[in-house]
Coordinates of C-alpha atoms in Angstrom, one line a residue:
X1 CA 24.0 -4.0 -38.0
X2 CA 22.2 -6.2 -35.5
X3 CA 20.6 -3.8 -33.2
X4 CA 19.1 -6.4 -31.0
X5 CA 22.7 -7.6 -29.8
X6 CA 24.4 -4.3 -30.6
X7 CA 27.0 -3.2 -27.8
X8 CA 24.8 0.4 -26.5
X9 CA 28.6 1.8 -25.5
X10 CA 29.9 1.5 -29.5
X11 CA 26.4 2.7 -30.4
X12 CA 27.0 5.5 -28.1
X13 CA 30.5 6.3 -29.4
X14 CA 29.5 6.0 -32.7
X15 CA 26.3 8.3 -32.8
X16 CA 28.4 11.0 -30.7
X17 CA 31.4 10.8 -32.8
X18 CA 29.3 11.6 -35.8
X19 CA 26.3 13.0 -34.7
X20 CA 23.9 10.4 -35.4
X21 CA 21.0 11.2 -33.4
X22 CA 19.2 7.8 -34.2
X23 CA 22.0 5.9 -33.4
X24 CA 22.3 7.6 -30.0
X25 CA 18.1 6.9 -29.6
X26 CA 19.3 3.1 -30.4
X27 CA 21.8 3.0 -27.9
X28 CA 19.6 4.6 -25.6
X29 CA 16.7 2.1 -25.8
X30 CA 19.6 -0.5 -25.3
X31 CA 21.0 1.2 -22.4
X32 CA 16.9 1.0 -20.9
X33 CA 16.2 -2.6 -22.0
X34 CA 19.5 -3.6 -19.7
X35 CA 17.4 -1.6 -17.0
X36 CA 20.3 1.3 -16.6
X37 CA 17.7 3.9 -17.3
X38 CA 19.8 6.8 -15.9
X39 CA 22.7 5.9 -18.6
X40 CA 19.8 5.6 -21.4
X41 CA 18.8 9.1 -20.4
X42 CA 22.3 10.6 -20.6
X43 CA 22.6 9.1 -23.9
X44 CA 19.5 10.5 -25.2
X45 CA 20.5 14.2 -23.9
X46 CA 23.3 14.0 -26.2
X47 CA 21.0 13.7 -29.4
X48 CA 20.2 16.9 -28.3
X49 CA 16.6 18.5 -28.5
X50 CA 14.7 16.8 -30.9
X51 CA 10.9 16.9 -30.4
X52 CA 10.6 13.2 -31.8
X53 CA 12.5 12.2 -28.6
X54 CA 10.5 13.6 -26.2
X55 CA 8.1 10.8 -25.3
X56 CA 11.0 8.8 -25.2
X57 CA 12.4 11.1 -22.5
X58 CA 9.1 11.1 -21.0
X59 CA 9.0 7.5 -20.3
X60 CA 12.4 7.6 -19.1
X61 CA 11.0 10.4 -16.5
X62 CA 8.4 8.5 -15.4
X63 CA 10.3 5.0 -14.9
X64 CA 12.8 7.5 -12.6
X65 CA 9.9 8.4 -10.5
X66 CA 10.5 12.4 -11.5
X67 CA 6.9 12.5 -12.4
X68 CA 7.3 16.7 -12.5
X69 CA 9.6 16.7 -15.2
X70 CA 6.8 13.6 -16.8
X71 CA 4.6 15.9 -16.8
X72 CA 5.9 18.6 -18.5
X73 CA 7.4 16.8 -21.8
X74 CA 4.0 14.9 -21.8
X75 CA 1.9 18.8 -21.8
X76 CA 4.6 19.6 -24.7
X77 CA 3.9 16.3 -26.4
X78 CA 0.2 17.0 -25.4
X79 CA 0.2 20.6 -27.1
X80 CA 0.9 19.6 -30.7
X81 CA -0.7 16.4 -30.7
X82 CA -3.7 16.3 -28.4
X83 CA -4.8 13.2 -29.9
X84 CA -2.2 11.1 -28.3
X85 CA -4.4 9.3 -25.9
X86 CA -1.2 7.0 -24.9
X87 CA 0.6 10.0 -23.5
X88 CA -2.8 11.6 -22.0
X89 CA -3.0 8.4 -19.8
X90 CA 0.5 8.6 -18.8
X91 CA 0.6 12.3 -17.8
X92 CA -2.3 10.9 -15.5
X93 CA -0.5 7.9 -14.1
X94 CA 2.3 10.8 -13.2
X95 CA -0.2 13.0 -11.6
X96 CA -1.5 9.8 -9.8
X97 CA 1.8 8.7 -8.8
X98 CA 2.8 12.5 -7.5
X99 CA -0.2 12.3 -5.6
X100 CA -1.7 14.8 -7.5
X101 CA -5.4 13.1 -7.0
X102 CA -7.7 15.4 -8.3
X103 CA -6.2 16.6 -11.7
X104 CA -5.3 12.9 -12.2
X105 CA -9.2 12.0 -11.8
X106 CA -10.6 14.6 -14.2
X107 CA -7.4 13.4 -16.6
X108 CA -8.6 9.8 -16.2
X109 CA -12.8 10.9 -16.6
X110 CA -11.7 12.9 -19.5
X111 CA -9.8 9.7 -20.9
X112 CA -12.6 7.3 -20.6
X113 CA -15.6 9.6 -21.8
X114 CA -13.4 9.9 -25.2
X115 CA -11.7 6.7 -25.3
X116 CA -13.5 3.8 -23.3
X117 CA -12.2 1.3 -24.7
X118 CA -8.4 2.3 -24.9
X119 CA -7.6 0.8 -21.9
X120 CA -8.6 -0.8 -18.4
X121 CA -5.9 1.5 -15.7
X122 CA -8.2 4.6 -16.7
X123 CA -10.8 3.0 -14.5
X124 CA -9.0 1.3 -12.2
X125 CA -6.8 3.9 -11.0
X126 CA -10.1 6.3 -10.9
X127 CA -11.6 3.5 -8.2
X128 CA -8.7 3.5 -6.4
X129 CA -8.4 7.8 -6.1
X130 CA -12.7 7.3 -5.8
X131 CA -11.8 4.9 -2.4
X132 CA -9.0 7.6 -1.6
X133 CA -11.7 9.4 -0.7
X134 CA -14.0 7.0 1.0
X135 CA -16.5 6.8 -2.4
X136 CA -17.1 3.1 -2.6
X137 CA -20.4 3.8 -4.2
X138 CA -18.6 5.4 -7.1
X139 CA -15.8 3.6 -7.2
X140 CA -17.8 0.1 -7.6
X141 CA -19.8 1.5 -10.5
X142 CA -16.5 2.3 -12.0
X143 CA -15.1 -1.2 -11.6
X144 CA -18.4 -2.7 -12.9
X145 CA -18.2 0.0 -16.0
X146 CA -14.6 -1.3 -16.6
X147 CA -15.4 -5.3 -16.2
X148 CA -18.3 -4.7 -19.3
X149 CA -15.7 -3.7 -21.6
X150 CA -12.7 -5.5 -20.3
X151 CA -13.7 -8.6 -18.7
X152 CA -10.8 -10.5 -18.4
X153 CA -9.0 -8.3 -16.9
X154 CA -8.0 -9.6 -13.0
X155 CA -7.2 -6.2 -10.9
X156 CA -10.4 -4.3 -11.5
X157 CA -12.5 -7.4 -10.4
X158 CA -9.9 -7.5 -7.5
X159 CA -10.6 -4.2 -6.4
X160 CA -14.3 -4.4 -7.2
X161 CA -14.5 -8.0 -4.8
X162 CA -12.2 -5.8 -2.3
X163 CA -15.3 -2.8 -1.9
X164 CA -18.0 -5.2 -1.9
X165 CA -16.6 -6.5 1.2
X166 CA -16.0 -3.2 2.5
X167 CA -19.4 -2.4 2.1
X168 CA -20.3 -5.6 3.8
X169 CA -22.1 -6.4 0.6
X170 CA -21.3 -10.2 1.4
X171 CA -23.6 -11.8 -1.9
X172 CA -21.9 -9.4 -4.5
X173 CA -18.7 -10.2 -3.3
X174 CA -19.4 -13.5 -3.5
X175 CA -20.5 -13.3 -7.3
X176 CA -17.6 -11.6 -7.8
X177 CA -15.2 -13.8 -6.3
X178 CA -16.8 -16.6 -7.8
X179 CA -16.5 -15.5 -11.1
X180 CA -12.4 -14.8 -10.4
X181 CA -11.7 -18.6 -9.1
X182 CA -13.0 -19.5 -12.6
X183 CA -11.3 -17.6 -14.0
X184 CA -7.8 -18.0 -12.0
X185 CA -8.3 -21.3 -10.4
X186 CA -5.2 -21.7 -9.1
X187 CA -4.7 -18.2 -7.6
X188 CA -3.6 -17.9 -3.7
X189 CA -5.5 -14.9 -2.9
X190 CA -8.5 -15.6 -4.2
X191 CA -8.3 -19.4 -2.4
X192 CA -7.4 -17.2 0.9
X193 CA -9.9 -14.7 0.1
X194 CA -13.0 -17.3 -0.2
X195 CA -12.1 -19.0 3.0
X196 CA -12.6 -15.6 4.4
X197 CA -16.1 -15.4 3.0
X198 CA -17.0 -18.3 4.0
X199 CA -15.2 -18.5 7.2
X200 CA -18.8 -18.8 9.4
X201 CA -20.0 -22.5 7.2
X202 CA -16.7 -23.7 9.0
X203 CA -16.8 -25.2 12.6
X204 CA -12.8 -23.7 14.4
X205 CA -11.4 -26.6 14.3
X206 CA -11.7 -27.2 10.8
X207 CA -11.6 -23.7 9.5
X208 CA -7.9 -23.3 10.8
X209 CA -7.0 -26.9 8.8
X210 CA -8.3 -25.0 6.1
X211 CA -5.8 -22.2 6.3
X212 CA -3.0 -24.4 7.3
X213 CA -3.6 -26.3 4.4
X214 CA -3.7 -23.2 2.2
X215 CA -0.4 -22.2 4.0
X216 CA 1.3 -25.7 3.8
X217 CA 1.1 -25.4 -0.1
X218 CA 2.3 -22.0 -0.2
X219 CA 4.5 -21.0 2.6
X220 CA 6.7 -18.5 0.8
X221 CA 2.8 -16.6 0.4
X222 CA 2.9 -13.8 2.8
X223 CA -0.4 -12.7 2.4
X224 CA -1.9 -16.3 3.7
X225 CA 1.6 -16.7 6.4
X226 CA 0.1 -13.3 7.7
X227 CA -3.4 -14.3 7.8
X228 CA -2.8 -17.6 9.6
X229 CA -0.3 -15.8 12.1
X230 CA -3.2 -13.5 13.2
X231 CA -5.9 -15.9 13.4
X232 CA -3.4 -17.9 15.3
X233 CA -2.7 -14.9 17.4
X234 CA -6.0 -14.2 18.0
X235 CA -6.8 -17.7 19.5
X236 CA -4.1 -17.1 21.8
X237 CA -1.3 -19.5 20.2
X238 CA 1.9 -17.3 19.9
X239 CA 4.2 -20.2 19.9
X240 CA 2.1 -20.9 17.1
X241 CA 2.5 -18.3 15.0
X242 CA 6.2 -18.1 15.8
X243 CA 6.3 -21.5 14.1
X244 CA 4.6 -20.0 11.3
X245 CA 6.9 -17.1 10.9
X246 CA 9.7 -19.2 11.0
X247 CA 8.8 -21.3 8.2
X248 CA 8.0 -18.5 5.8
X249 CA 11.3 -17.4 6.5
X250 CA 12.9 -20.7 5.3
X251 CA 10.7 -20.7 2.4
X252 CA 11.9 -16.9 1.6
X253 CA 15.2 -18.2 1.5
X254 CA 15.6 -16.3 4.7
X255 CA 14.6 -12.7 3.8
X256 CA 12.7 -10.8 5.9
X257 CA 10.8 -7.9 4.8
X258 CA 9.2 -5.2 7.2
X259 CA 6.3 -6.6 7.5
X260 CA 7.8 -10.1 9.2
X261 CA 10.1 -8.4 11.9
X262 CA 6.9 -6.1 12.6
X263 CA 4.5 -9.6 13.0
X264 CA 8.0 -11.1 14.7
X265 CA 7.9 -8.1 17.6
X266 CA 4.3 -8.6 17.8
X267 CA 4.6 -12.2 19.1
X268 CA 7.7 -11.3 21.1
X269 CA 5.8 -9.1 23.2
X270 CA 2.7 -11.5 23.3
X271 CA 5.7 -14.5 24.3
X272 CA 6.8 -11.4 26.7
X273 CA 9.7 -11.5 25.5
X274 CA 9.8 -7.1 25.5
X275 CA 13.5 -6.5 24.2
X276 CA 13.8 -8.4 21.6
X277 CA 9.9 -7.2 20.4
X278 CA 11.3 -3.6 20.6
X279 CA 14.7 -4.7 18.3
X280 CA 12.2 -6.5 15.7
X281 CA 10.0 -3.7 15.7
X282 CA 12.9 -0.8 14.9
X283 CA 14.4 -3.5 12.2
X284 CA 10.4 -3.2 10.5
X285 CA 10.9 0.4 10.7
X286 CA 14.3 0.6 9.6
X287 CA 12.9 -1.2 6.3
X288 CA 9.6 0.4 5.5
X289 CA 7.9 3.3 8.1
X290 CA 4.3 2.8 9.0
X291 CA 2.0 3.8 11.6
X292 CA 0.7 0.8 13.2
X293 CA 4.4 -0.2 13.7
X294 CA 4.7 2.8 15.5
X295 CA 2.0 2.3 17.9
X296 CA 3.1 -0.6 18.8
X297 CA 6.5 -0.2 19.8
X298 CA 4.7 2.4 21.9
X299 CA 2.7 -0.1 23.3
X300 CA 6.5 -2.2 23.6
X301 CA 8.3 0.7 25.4
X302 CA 5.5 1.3 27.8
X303 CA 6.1 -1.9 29.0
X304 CA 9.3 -1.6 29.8
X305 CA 8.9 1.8 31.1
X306 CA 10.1 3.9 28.6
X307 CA 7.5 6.7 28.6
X308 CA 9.4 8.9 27.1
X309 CA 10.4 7.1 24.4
X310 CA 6.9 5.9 23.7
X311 CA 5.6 9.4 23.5
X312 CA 8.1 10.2 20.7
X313 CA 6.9 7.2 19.0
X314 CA 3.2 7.8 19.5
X315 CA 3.8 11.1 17.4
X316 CA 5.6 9.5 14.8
X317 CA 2.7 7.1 14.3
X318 CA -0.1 10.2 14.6
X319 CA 2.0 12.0 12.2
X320 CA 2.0 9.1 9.5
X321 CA -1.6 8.7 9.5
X322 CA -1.9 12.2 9.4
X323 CA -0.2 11.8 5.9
X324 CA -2.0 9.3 4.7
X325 CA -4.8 9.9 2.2
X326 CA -8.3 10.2 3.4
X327 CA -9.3 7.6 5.6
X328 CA -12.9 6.8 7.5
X329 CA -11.1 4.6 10.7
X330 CA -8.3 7.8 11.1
X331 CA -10.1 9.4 13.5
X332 CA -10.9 6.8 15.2
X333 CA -6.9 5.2 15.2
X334 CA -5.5 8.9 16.1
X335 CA -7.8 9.0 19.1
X336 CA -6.2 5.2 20.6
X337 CA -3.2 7.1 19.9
X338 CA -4.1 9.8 21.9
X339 CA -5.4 7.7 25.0
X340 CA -2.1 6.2 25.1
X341 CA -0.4 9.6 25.1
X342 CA -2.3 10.3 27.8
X343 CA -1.6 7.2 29.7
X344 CA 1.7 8.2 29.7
X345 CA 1.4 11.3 30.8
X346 CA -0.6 10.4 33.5
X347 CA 2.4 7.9 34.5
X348 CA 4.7 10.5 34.4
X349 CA 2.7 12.8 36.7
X350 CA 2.2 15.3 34.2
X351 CA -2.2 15.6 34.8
X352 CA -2.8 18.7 32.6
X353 CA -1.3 17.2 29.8
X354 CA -3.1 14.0 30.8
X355 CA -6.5 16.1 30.8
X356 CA -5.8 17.6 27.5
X357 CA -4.7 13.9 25.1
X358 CA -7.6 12.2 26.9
X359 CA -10.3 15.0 26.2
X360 CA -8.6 15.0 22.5
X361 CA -9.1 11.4 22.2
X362 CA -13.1 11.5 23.4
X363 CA -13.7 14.1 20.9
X364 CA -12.7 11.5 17.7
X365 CA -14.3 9.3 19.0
X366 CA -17.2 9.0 21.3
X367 CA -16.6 5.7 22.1
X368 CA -13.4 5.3 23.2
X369 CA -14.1 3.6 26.9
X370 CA -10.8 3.1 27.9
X371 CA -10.5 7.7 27.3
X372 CA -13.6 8.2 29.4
X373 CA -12.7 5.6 32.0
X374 CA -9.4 7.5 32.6
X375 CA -10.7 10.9 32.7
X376 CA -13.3 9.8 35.2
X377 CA -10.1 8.4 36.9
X378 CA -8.5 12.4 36.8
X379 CA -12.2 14.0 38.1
X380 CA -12.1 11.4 41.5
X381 CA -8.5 12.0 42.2
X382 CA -8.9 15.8 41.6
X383 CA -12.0 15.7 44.4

């Protein structure tokens, strides 16, 4: 029988009728390459419980997102065959994708010290939980340990470019990036990423005919359609960026993701145009929530008056980046959130609660002019 273009249902039928265990693995692995990975399980469940299935089973757990379950065929896997550094590196992708940071980390340390040169995602994913954290530092000797063994490799020298910058390390990055446009010389991002570099050799003028040429060879890109919409934005030009928007659209076939209607209620409310920024920004929420989203419909609604309403939303976005991993600029986001909060309470009359956001907001960060201005606004009207 021709497996390849077998029919998984008579497979199925076939390995149950006669209790044909391999058959029923065969029709499950057809069931999975047709991406119906919930039917693949329930056919593998009927083969009964076979330990030679399991990793099987364990992949299917992990493609399902129930990482839990992963986990635990992967320990029993794990148990009589330690060896198995395929599975080890899975059970850490679970515990990375459960957000289980810290056993994934000494699961991925552990990985590379045996094995280091099984595979590349042990090292990347440990950058990734190092930055997690804030550990640059670490998480660039990482990168650089995994570029010496796999040089080829694109995402590690991705990430490595991306914490050069964050370090303001401005001549590593460089190096770095340099290296990657050899390597991928027709790649978007990194064309995008070294006009950014290099955005101070260009005079205004011709720096944005640099990204508008970038963008008129790949408006379906949305990485360079945002980038031109906020440099756009920031020179004042919202009918601009509008244009912009509008375009990647077309080239999208016309479907919009979150991240257009949020950047589409961002230049509504910049054209001043408030309701229909407040209806783009809910359709961005509807469709993936995030925090800055949140903040500024709060910033939409107290325009329009709604105090109320922007208070509720002001919470939702401190309450996402409350559950967000570590991050060094929280303290400093959740405390323009709490100036805002107690803006609005101030325009609503309520002056204790004022008092309290504003004080709140000072202590994250010491800096925060617009918090001291307005508490200094409380003290003279309290005298």
């Amino acid at each position: 029988m021709d497996l390849k273009n077998a029919d998984p249902l008579v497979l199925e039928k076939i390995g149950t009728e006669y209790g044909n265990d391999f058959l029923l693995k065969d029709a499950s692995l057809l069931w999975a390459k047709q991406g119906d990975i919930l039917k693949a399980i329930d056919t593998l469940l009927k083969a009964g419980n076979d330990k030679q299935f399991t990793d099987l089973m364990a992949l299917y757990s992990y493609d399902t997102g129930n990482f839990k379950h992963a986990v635990a065929l992967m320990d029993s896997l794990l148990k009589y065959n330690p060896e198995r550094i395929d599975i080890s590196v899975l059970k850490a992708d679970s515990l990375y994708q459960s957000r289980q940071y810290k056993d994934a980390l000494i699961l991925y340390k552990k990985i590379i010290k045996g094995n280091p040169a099984f595979s590349w995602t042990p090292y990347y994913n440990t950058a990734l939980i190092y930055n997690r954290y804030g550990k640059y530092k670490a998480a660039i000797k990482m990168l650089n340990r995994c570029l010496k063994i796999f040089p080829d490799e694109k995402y590690p020298g991705l990430l490595l470019l991306q914490n050069y910058i964050l370090l303001n390390n401005i001549p590593a990055a460089r190096e770095v990036l340099a290296n990657l446009i050899k390597k991928y010389p027709g790649d978007n991002s990194l064309n995008l990423m070294e006009l950014k570099l290099n955005s101070e050799n260009y005079p205004p003028v011709r720096y944005e005919a640099e990204i508008r040429k970038l963008f008129n060879s790949n408006p379906s890109d949305n990485d360079i359609t945002v980038y031109l919409i906020e440099y756009l934005l920031e020179m004042n030009d919202p009918e601009g960026a509008r244009k912009v928007l509008m375009i990647n659209l077309r080239a999208n076939r016309g479907i919009a993701e979150s991240w257009w209607y949020g950047y589409s209620g961002i230049i509504n409310a910049e054209l001043g145009k408030l309701d229909d920024a407040r209806t783009d920004l809910l359709k961005s929420i509807a469709l993936s929530k995030k925090w800055d989203t949140y903040y500024n419909l709060a910033v939409v609604e107290e325009h329009e008056g709604l105090y109320r309403e922007a208070l509720v939303s002001l919470k939702n976005a401190e309450n996402m980046l409350k559950s967000k991993s570590p991050d060094k600029n929280k303290n400093i986001r959740i405390s323009r959130i709490r100036y805002l909060t107690g803006k609005l309470y101030y325009m609503l009359g309520d002056i204790s609660s004022s008092r309290r956001e504003l004080n709140y907001s000072v202590q994250l960060d010491r800096n925060n002019l617009s918090s001291i201005l307005l508490l200094k606004k409380l003290e003279d009207e309290k005298k």
